[in-house]
Coordinates of C-alpha atoms in Angstrom, one line a residue:
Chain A
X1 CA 3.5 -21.3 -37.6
X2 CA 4.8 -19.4 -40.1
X3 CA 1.9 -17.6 -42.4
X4 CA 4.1 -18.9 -45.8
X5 CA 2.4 -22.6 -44.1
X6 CA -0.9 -21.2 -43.7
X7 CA -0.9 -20.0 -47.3
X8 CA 0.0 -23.1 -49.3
X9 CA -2.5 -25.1 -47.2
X10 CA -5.1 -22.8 -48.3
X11 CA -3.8 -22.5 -51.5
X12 CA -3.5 -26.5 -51.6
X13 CA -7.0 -27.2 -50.1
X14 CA -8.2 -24.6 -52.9
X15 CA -7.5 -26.4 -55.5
X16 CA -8.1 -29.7 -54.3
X17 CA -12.2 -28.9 -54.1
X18 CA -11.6 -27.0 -57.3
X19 CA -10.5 -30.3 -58.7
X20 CA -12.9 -32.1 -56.6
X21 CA -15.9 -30.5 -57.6
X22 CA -15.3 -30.5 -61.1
X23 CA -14.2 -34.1 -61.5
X24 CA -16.9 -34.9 -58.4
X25 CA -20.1 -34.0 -61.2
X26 CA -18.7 -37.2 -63.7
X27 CA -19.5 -39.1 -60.9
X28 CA -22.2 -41.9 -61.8
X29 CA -25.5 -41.9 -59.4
X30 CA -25.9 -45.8 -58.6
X31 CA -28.9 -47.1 -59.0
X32 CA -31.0 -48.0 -56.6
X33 CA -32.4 -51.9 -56.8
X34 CA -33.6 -54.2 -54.2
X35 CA -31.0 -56.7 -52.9
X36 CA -31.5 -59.8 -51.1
X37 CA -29.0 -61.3 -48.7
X38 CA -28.9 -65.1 -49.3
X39 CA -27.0 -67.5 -47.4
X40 CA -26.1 -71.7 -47.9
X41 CA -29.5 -73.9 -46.6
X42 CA -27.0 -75.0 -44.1
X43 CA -27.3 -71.7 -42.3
X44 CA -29.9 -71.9 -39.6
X45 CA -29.7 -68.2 -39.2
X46 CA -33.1 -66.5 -40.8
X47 CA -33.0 -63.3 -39.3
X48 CA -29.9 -60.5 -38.8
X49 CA -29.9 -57.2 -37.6
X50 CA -28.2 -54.6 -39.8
X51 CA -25.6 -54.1 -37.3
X52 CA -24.9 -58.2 -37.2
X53 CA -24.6 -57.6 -41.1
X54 CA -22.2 -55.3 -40.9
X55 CA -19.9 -57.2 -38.4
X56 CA -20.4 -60.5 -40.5
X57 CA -19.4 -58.4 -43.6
X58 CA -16.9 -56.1 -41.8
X59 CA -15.0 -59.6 -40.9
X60 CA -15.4 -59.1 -37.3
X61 CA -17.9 -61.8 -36.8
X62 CA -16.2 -65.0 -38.2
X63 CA -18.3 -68.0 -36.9
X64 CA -22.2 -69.3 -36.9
X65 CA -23.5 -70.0 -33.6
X66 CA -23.3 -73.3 -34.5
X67 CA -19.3 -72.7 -34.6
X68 CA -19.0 -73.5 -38.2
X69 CA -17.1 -71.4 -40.4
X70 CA -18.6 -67.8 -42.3
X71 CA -17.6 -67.8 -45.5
X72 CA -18.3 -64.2 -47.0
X73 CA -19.1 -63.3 -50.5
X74 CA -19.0 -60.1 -52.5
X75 CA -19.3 -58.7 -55.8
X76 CA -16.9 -56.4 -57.3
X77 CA -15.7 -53.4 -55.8
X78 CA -17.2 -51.3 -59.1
X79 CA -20.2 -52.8 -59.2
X80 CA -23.4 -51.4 -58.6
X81 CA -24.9 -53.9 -56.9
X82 CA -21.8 -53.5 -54.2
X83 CA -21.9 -50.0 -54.3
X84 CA -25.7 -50.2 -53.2
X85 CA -25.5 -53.0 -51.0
X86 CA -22.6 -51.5 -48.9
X87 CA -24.9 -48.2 -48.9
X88 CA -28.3 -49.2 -48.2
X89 CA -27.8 -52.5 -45.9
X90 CA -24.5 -51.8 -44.2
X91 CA -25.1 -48.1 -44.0
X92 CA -21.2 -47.9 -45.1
X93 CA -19.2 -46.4 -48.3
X94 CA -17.6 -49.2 -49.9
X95 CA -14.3 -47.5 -49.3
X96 CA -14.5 -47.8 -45.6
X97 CA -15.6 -51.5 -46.2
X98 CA -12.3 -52.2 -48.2
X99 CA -10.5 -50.2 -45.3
X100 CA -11.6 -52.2 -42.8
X101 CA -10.7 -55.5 -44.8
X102 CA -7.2 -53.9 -45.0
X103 CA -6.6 -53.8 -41.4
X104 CA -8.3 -57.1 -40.4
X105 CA -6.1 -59.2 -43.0
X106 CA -3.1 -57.2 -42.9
X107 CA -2.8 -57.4 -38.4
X108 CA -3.7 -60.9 -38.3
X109 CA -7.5 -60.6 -37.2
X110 CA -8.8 -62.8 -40.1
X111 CA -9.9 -63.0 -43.9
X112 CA -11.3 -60.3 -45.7
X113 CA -14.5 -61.8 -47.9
X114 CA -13.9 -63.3 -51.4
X115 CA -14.6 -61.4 -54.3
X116 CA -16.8 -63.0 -57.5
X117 CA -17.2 -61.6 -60.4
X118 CA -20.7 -62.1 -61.5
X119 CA -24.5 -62.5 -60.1
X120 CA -25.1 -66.1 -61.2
X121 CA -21.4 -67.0 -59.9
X122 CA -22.3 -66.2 -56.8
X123 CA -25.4 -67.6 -56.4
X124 CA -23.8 -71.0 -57.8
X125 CA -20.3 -70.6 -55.2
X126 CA -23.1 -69.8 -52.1
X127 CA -25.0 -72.7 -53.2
X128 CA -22.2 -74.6 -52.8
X129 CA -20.2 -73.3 -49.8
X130 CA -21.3 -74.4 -46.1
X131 CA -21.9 -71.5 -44.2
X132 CA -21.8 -69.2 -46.9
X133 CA -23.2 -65.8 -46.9
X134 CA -23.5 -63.0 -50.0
X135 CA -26.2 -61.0 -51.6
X136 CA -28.1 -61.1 -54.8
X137 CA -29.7 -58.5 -57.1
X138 CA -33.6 -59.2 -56.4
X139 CA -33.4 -63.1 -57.2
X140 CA -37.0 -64.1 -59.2
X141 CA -35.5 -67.6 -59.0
X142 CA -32.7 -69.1 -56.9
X143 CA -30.9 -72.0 -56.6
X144 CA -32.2 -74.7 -54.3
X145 CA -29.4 -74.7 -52.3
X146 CA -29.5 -71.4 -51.1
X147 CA -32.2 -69.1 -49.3
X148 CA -32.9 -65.3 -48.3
X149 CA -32.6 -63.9 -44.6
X150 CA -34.6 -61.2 -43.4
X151 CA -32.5 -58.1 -42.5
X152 CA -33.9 -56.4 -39.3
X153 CA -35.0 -56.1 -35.9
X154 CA -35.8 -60.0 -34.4
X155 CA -39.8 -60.2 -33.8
Chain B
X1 CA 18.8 -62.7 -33.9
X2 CA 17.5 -66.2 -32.3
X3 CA 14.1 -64.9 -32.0
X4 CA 14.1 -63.9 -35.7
X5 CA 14.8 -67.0 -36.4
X6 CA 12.7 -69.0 -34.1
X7 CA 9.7 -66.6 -35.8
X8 CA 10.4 -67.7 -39.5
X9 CA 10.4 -71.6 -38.2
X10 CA 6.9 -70.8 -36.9
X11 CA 5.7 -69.5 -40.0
X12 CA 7.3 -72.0 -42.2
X13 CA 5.3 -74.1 -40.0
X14 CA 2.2 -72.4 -40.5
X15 CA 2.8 -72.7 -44.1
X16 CA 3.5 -76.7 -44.3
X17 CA -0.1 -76.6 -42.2
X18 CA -1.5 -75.1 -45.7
X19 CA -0.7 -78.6 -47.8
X20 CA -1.7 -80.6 -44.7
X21 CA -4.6 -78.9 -43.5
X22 CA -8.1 -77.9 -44.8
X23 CA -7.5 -75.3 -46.9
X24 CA -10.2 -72.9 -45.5
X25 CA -8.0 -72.7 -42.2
X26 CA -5.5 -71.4 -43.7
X27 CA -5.0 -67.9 -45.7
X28 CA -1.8 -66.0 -46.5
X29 CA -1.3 -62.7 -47.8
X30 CA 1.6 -60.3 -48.4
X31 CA 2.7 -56.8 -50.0
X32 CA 5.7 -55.6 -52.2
X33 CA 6.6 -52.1 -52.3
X34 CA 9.4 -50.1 -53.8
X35 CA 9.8 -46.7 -54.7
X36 CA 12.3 -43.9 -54.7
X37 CA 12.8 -41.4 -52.1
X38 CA 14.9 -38.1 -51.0
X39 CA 15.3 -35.2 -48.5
X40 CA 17.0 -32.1 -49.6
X41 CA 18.4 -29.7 -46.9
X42 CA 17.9 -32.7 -44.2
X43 CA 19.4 -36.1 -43.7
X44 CA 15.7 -37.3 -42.1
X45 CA 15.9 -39.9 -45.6
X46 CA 18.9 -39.6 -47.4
X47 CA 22.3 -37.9 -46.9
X48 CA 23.4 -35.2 -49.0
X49 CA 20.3 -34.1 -51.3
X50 CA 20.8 -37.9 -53.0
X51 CA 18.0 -39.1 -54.4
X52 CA 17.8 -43.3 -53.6
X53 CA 16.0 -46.4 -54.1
X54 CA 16.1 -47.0 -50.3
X55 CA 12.1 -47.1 -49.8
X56 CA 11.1 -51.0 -49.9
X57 CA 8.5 -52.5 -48.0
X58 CA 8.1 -56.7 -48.2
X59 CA 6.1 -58.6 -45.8
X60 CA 3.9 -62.0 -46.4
X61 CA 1.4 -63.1 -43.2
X62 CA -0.5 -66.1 -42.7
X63 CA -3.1 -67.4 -40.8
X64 CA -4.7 -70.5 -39.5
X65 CA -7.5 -71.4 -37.5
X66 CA -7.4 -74.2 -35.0
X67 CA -10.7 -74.4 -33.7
X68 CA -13.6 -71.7 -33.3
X69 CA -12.5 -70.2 -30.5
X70 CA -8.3 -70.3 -31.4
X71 CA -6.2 -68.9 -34.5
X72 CA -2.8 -68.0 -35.2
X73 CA -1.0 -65.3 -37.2
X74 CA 2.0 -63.9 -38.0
X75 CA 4.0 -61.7 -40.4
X76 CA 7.5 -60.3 -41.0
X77 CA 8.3 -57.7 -42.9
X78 CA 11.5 -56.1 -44.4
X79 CA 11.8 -52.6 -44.1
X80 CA 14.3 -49.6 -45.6
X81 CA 13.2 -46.3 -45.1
X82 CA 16.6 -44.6 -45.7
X83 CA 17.9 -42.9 -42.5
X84 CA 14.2 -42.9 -41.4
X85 CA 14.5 -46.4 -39.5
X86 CA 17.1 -49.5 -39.2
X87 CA 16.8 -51.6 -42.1
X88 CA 16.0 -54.9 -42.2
X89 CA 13.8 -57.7 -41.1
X90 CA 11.5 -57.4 -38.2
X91 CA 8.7 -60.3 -37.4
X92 CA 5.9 -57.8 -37.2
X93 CA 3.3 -59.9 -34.9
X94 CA 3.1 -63.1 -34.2
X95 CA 0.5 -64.3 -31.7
X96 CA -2.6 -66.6 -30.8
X97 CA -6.3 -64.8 -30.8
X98 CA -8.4 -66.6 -28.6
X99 CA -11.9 -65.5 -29.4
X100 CA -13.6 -65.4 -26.0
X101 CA -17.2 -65.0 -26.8
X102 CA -18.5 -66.0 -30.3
X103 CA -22.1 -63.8 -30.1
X104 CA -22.8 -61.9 -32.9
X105 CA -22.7 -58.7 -31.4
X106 CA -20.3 -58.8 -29.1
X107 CA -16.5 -59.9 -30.5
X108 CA -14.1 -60.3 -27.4
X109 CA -10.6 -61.2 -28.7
X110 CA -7.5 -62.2 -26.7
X111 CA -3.9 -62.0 -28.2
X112 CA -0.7 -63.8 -26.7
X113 CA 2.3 -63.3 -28.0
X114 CA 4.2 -60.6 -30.4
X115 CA 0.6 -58.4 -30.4
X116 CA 0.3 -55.4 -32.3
X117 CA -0.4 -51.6 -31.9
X118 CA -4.1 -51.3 -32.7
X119 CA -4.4 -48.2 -30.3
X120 CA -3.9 -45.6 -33.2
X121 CA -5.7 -44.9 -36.7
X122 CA -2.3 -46.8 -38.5
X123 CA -0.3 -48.5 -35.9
X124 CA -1.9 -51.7 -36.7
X125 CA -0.5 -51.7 -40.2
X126 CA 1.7 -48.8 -40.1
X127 CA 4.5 -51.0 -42.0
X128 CA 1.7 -51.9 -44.8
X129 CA 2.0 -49.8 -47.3
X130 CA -1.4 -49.8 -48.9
X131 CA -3.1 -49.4 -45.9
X132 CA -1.5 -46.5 -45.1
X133 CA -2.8 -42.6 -46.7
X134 CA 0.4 -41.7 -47.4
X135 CA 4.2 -43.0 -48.2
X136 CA 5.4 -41.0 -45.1
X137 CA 3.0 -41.2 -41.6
X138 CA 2.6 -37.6 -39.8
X139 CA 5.5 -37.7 -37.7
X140 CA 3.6 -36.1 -34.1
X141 CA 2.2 -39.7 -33.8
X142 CA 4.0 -42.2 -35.9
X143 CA 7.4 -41.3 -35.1
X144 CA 9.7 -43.0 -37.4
X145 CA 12.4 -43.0 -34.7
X146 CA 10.5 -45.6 -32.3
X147 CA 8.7 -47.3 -34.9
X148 CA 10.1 -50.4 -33.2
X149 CA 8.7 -49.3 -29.6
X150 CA 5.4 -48.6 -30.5
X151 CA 4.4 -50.9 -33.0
X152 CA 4.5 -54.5 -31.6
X153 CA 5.1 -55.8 -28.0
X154 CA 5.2 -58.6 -26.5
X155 CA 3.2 -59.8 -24.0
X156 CA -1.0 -60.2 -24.0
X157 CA -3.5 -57.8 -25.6
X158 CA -7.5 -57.8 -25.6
X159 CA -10.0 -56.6 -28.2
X160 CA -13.9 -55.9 -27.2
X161 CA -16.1 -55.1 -30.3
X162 CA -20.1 -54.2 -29.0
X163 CA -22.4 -53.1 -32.1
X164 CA -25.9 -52.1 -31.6
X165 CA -28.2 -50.6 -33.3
X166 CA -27.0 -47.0 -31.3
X167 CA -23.6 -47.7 -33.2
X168 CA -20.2 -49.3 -32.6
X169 CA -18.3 -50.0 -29.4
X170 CA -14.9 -50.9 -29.1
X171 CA -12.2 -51.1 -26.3
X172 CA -8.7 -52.1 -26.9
X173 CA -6.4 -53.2 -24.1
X174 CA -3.1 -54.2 -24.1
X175 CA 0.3 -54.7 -21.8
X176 CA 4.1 -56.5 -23.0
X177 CA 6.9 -54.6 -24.0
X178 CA 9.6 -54.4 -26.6
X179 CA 12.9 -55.9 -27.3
X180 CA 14.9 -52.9 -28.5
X181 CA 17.5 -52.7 -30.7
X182 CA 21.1 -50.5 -30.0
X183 CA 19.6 -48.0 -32.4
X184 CA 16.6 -47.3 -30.1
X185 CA 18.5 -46.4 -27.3
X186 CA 20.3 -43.6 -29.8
X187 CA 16.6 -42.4 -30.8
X188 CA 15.4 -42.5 -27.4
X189 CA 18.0 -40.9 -25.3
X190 CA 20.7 -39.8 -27.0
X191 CA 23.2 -40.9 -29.8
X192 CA 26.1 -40.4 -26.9
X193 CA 25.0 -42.6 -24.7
X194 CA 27.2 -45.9 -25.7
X195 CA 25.1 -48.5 -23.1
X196 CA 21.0 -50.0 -23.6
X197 CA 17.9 -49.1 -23.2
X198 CA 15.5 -51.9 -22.2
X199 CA 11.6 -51.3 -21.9
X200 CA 10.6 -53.0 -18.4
X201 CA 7.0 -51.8 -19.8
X202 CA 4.4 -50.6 -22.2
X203 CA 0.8 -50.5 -20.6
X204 CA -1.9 -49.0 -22.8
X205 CA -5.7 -48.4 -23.4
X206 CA -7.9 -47.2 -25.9
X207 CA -11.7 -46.8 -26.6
X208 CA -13.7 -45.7 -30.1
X209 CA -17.2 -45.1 -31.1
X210 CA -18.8 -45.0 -33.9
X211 CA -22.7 -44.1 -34.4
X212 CA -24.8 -46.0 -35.8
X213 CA -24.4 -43.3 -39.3
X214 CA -20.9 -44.9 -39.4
X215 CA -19.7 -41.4 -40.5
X216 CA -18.0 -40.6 -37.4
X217 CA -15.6 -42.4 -35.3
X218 CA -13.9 -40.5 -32.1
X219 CA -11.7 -42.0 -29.5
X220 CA -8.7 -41.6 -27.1
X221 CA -5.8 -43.8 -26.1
X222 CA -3.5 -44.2 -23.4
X223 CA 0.1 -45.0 -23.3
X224 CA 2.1 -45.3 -20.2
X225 CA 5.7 -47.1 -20.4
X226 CA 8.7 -47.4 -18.3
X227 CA 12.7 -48.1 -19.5
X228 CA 16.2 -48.5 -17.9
X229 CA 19.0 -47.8 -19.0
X230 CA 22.5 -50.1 -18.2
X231 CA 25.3 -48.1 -19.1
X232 CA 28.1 -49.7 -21.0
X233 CA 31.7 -49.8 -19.4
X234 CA 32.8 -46.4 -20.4
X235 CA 29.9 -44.1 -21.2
X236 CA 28.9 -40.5 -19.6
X237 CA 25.4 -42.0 -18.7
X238 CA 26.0 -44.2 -15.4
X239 CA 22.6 -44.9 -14.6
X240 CA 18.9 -44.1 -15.8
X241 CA 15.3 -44.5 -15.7
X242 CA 13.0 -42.5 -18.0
X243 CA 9.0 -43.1 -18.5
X244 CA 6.6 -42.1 -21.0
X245 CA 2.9 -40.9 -20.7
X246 CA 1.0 -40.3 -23.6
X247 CA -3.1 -39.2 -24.5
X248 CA -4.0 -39.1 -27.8
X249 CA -7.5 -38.0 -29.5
X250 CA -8.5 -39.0 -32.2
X251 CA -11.5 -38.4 -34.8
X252 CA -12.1 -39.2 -38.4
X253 CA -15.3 -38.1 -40.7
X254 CA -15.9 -40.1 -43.5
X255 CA -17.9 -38.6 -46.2
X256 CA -19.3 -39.5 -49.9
X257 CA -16.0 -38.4 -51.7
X258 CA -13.5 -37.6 -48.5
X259 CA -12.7 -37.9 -45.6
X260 CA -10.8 -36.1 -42.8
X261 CA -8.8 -37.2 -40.2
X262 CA -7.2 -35.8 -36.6
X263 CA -4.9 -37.3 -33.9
X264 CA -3.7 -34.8 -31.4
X265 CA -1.5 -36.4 -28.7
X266 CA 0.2 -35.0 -25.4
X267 CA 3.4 -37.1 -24.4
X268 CA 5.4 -36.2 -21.0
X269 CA 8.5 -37.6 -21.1
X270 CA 10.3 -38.3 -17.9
X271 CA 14.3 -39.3 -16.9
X272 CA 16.5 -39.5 -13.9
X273 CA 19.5 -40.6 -13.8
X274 CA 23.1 -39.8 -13.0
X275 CA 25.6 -38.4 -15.6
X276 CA 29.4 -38.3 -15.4
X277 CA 31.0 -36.0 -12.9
X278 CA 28.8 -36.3 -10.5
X279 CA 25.5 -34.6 -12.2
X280 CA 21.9 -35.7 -11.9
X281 CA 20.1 -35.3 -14.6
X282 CA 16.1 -35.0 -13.8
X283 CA 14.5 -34.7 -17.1
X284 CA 10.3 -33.9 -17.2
X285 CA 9.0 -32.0 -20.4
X286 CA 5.7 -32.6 -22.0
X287 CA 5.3 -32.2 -25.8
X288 CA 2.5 -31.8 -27.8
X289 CA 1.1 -32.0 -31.2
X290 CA -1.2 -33.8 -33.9
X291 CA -2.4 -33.6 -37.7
X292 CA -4.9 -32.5 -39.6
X293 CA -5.4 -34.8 -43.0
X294 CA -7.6 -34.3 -45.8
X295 CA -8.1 -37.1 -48.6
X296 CA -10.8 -36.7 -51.5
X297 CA -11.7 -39.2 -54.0
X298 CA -11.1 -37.8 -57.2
X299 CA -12.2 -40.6 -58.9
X300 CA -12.6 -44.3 -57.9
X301 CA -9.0 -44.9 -58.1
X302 CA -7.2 -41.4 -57.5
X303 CA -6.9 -40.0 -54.2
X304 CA -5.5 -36.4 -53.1
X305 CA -4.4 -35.6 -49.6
X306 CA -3.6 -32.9 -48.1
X307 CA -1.7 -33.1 -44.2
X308 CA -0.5 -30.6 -41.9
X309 CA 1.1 -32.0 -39.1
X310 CA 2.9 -30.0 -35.8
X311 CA 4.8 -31.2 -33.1
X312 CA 6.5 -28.8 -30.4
X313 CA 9.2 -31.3 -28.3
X314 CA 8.3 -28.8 -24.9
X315 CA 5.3 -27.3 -24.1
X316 CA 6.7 -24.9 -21.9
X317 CA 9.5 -24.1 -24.5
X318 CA 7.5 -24.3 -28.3
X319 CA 10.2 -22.0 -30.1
X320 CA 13.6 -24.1 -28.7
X321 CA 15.1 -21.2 -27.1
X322 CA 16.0 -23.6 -24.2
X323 CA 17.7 -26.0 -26.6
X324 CA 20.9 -23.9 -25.6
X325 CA 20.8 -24.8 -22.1
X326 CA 20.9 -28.3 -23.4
X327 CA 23.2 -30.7 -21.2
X328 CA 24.8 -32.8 -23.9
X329 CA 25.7 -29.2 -25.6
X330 CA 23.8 -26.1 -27.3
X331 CA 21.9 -26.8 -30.2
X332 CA 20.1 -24.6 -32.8
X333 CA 16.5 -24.1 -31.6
X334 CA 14.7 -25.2 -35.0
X335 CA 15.0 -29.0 -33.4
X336 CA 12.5 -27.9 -30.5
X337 CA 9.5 -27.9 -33.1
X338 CA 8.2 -29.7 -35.9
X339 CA 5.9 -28.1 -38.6
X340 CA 4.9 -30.0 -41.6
X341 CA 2.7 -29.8 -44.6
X342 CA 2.2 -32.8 -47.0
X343 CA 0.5 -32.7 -50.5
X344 CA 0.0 -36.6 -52.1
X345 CA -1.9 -38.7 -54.5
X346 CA -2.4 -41.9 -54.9
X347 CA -3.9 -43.7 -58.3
X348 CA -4.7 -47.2 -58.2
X349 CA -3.3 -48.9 -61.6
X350 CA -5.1 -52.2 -60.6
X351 CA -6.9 -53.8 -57.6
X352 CA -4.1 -54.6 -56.1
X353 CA -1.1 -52.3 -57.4
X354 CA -1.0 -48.5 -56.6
X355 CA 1.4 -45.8 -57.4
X356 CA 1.8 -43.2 -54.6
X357 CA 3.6 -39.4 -54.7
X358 CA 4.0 -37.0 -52.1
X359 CA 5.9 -33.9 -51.3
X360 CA 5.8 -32.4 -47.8
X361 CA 8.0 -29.3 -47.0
X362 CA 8.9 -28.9 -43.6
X363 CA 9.8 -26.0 -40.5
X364 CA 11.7 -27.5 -37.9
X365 CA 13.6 -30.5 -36.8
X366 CA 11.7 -31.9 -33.7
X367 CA 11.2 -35.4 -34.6
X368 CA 14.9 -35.3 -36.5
X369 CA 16.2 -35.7 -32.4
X370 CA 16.6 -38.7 -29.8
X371 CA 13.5 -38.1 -27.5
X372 CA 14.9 -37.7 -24.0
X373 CA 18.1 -35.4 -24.8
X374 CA 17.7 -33.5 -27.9
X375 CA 20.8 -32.9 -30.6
X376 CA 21.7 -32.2 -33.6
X377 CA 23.3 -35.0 -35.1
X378 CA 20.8 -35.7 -37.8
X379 CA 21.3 -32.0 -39.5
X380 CA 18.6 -30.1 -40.8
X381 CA 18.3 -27.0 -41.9
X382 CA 15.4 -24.8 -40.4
X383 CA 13.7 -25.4 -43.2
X384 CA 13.6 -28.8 -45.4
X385 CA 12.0 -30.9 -48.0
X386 CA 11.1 -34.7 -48.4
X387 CA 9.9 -36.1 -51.7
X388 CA 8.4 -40.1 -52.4
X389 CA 7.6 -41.8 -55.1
X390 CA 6.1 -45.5 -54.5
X391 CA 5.0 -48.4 -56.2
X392 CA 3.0 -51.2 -53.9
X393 CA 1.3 -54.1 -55.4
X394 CA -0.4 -56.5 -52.8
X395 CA -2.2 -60.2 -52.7

């Protein structure tokens, strides 16, 4: 390789993390908040692992046990609440979520989830969607219609 | 031709399932993609230093589930790269996934039909254009020249995903082959040879794991295929069989803000056969090379990348100095090797619409060449330029 190459990589890669770091501090820290995953009453499911989560989410695992449809809701890319669900429950960057959601729709290996725009929507589209799964921001009240799973290891 | 047509029939058929059907069985999607392109000092895109609109990508898919344990899907797409690739339309994939086990950790997928590629980071949507981290793929790997070969087969194909708790599992095996068009045999073996190529075979196999972290993912693939050629009435190649062998490694870190990628691959190539005037030609050189790619997130919607990507046609010959002794005549020894380095960002306007730049300057004319018997037919200088500009909105 000739050392003209070697230069403007370095020279290229310089001012990339130069760039990086300085538009890297504007970043917003998300906030943390507790989330709860909630799921249509017709969901006999009450407990996932994380790594279920992930698959359900990751649109990998496209069926209940039962063999009815999962129908998978999100918030907004931009959120926070996304941003900190994807983080703390998935153990994912929401970029890698959106890339995986690229591949599965776009090579015929199924449906990335739907995206809603707010809290209450969601609650109200799970509420009324068999088979449903999303998450909420810390529900004090939900809708009779839907109900939280417990996210970890099966007792 | 037939089979192009047969293809849209089955997908117009998918789509009268939509009005029909439950809706919820049914999605479509598709991308739209235009942009402007040009080479200067190399006819790899465009001929003369032109600058052209030739860079349009179109495809629409759809989907519909049968049962819980069937699905079909298909998609076609309408490519022009410039000189990169024959224009036109292609039906991308086209096949039924039966889902073999349904358990929530354990996906086992079967595929039957017009499969795809998903043994590389991008092969499974090389021809998407947002999926993809650049306008241009590093061409060690994706290969523009047998885009056609490697991308979709047909024949059957099986997908094991195994998550635990210890991380992510998956196996990927597939075997079909290709229908090739005349211009693959020119990419392949050589622009001379005036008869076909046909693939008897591609067989290949690939794992990845990722820990449970999800920061890293590392894997290898393997690729073995088999062709023969039948010569035309008047041609200087009578007769013919080559093979391929290829590894690949691969490993991507995902951070915060960036992430890095690396696919390093080793093909041998392989061809016997018997050439006008009574000379055997027994072909078997191994070639090597891979990229390095960086991409940081700027800000939620502006990416950088940075790429350097190398590819030396012989191991045993990196700086071409055999390319003289070349059977189908001398040729300059900058097409033995392949050195480039690719600078690009991408800003997304939208959700769904990006606009995408890069500029790669490049050493070499490796991956210019048919793969069997290099030439020099698509000229390059030693050292050459590629620009692209690209606007891709998607639904």
């Amino acid at each position: 390789m000739k050392i003209w190459i070697l230069k403007v990589f370095c020279l290229s890669a310089l001012i990339f993390w130069t760039g990086a770091l300085w538009i890297g501090t504007a970043r917003a820290e998300i906030p943390t908040q507790p989330i709860a995953v909630v799921v249509n009453q017709s969901v006999e499911i009450t407990t996932l692992t994380p790594a279920q989560l992930r698959m359900i989410f990751a649109g990998r695992t496209q069926f209940w046990p039962d063999g009815s449809r999962i129908r998978v809701f999100v918030l907004p890319p931009e959120s926070d609440i996304h941003q900190f669900f994807c983080r703390q429950l998935l153990n994912i960057y929401p970029y890698q979520l959106e890339r995986i959601w690229q591949r599965v729709v776009y090579s015929g290996q199924g449906e990335a989830p739907e995206s809603i725009n707010t809290a209450q929507a969601m609650q109200d589209i799970i509420g009324q969607t068999p088979g449903a799964i999303g998450y909420l921001p810390a529900p004090e009240k939900i809708n009779k219609n839907i109900r939280m799973i417990a996210i970890g290891e099966p007792l | 031709m037939k089979r192009f047509a047969l293809s849209v029939g089955v997908l117009l058929l998918l789509v009268s399932r939509y009005s029909a059907a439950n809706h919820d069985d049914f999605s479509w999607h598709g991308f739209i993609a235009q942009g402007l392109t040009s080479s200067t000092d190399s006819n790899y895109i465009t001929t003369g230093d032109e600058i052209t609109t030739e860079l349009t990508e179109i495809g629409i898919n759809g989907s519909y589930v049968i049962n819980p344990s069937l699905s079909v899907s298909g998609q076609l797409v309408y490519l022009d790269g410039g000189n990169r690739f024959r224009q036109g339309g292609r039906l991308d994939y086209l096949f039924l996934d039966w889902r073999i086990t349904r358990l929530f950790d354990w996906q086992v997928n079967v595929h039957l039909g017009r499969y795809k590629n998903r043994h590389w980071w991008y092969s499974a949507t090389q021809d998407v254009p947002q999926t993809r981290p650049s306008i241009s793929l590093p061409q060690s790997i994706y290969y523009d020249g047998n885009r056609d070969l490697a991308l979709s087969s047909d024949g059957i194909a099986l997908q094991s995903t195994k998550t635990s708790n210890s991380g992510t599992w998956e196996v990927r095996w597939s075997y079909g082959r290709s229908p090739l068009a005349r211009e693959d045999t020119e990419k392949l073996l050589s622009p001379q040879a005036q008869g076909r190529v046909k693939q008897d075979f591609t067989h290949q196999f690939s794992t990845y794991w990722q820990p449970q972290s999800m920061h890293w993912q590392l894997g290898f693939s393997l690729l073995q295929s088999e062709f023969t050629y039948n010569p035309a009435a008047r041609d200087i190649l009578l007769n013919g069989k080559s093979g391929i062998d290829r590894l690949t490694l691969a490993a991507r870190y995902d951070s915060e803000n960036w992430e890095l990628t690396m696919e390093l691959l080793r093909d041998r190539l392989m061809y016997e056969g018997d050439f006008t005037q009574g000379i055997t030609l027994d072909v078997d050189k191994t070639g090597e090379g891979g990229y390095l790619q960086w991409r940081y997130f700027l800000q939620n919607n502006l990416t950088g990348l940075v790429r350097f990507d190398t590819y030396d046609v012989d191991r045993h010959d990196r700086h071409g100095d055999q390319l003289v002794f070349n059977p189908f005549g001398a040729i300059p020894e900058h097409y033995g090797y392949m050195d480039t380095l690719t600078v690009g960002m991408s800003w997304d306007i939208m959700a769904n619409l990006r606009l995408s730049g890069e500029f790669s300057r490049t050493h070499g004319a490796g991956r210019l060449t048919a793969v069997v018997f290099p030439d020099a037919l698509v000229y390059a200088r030693p050292y050459w330029n590629a620009w692209s500009l690209q606007l891709m909105y998607w639904f």
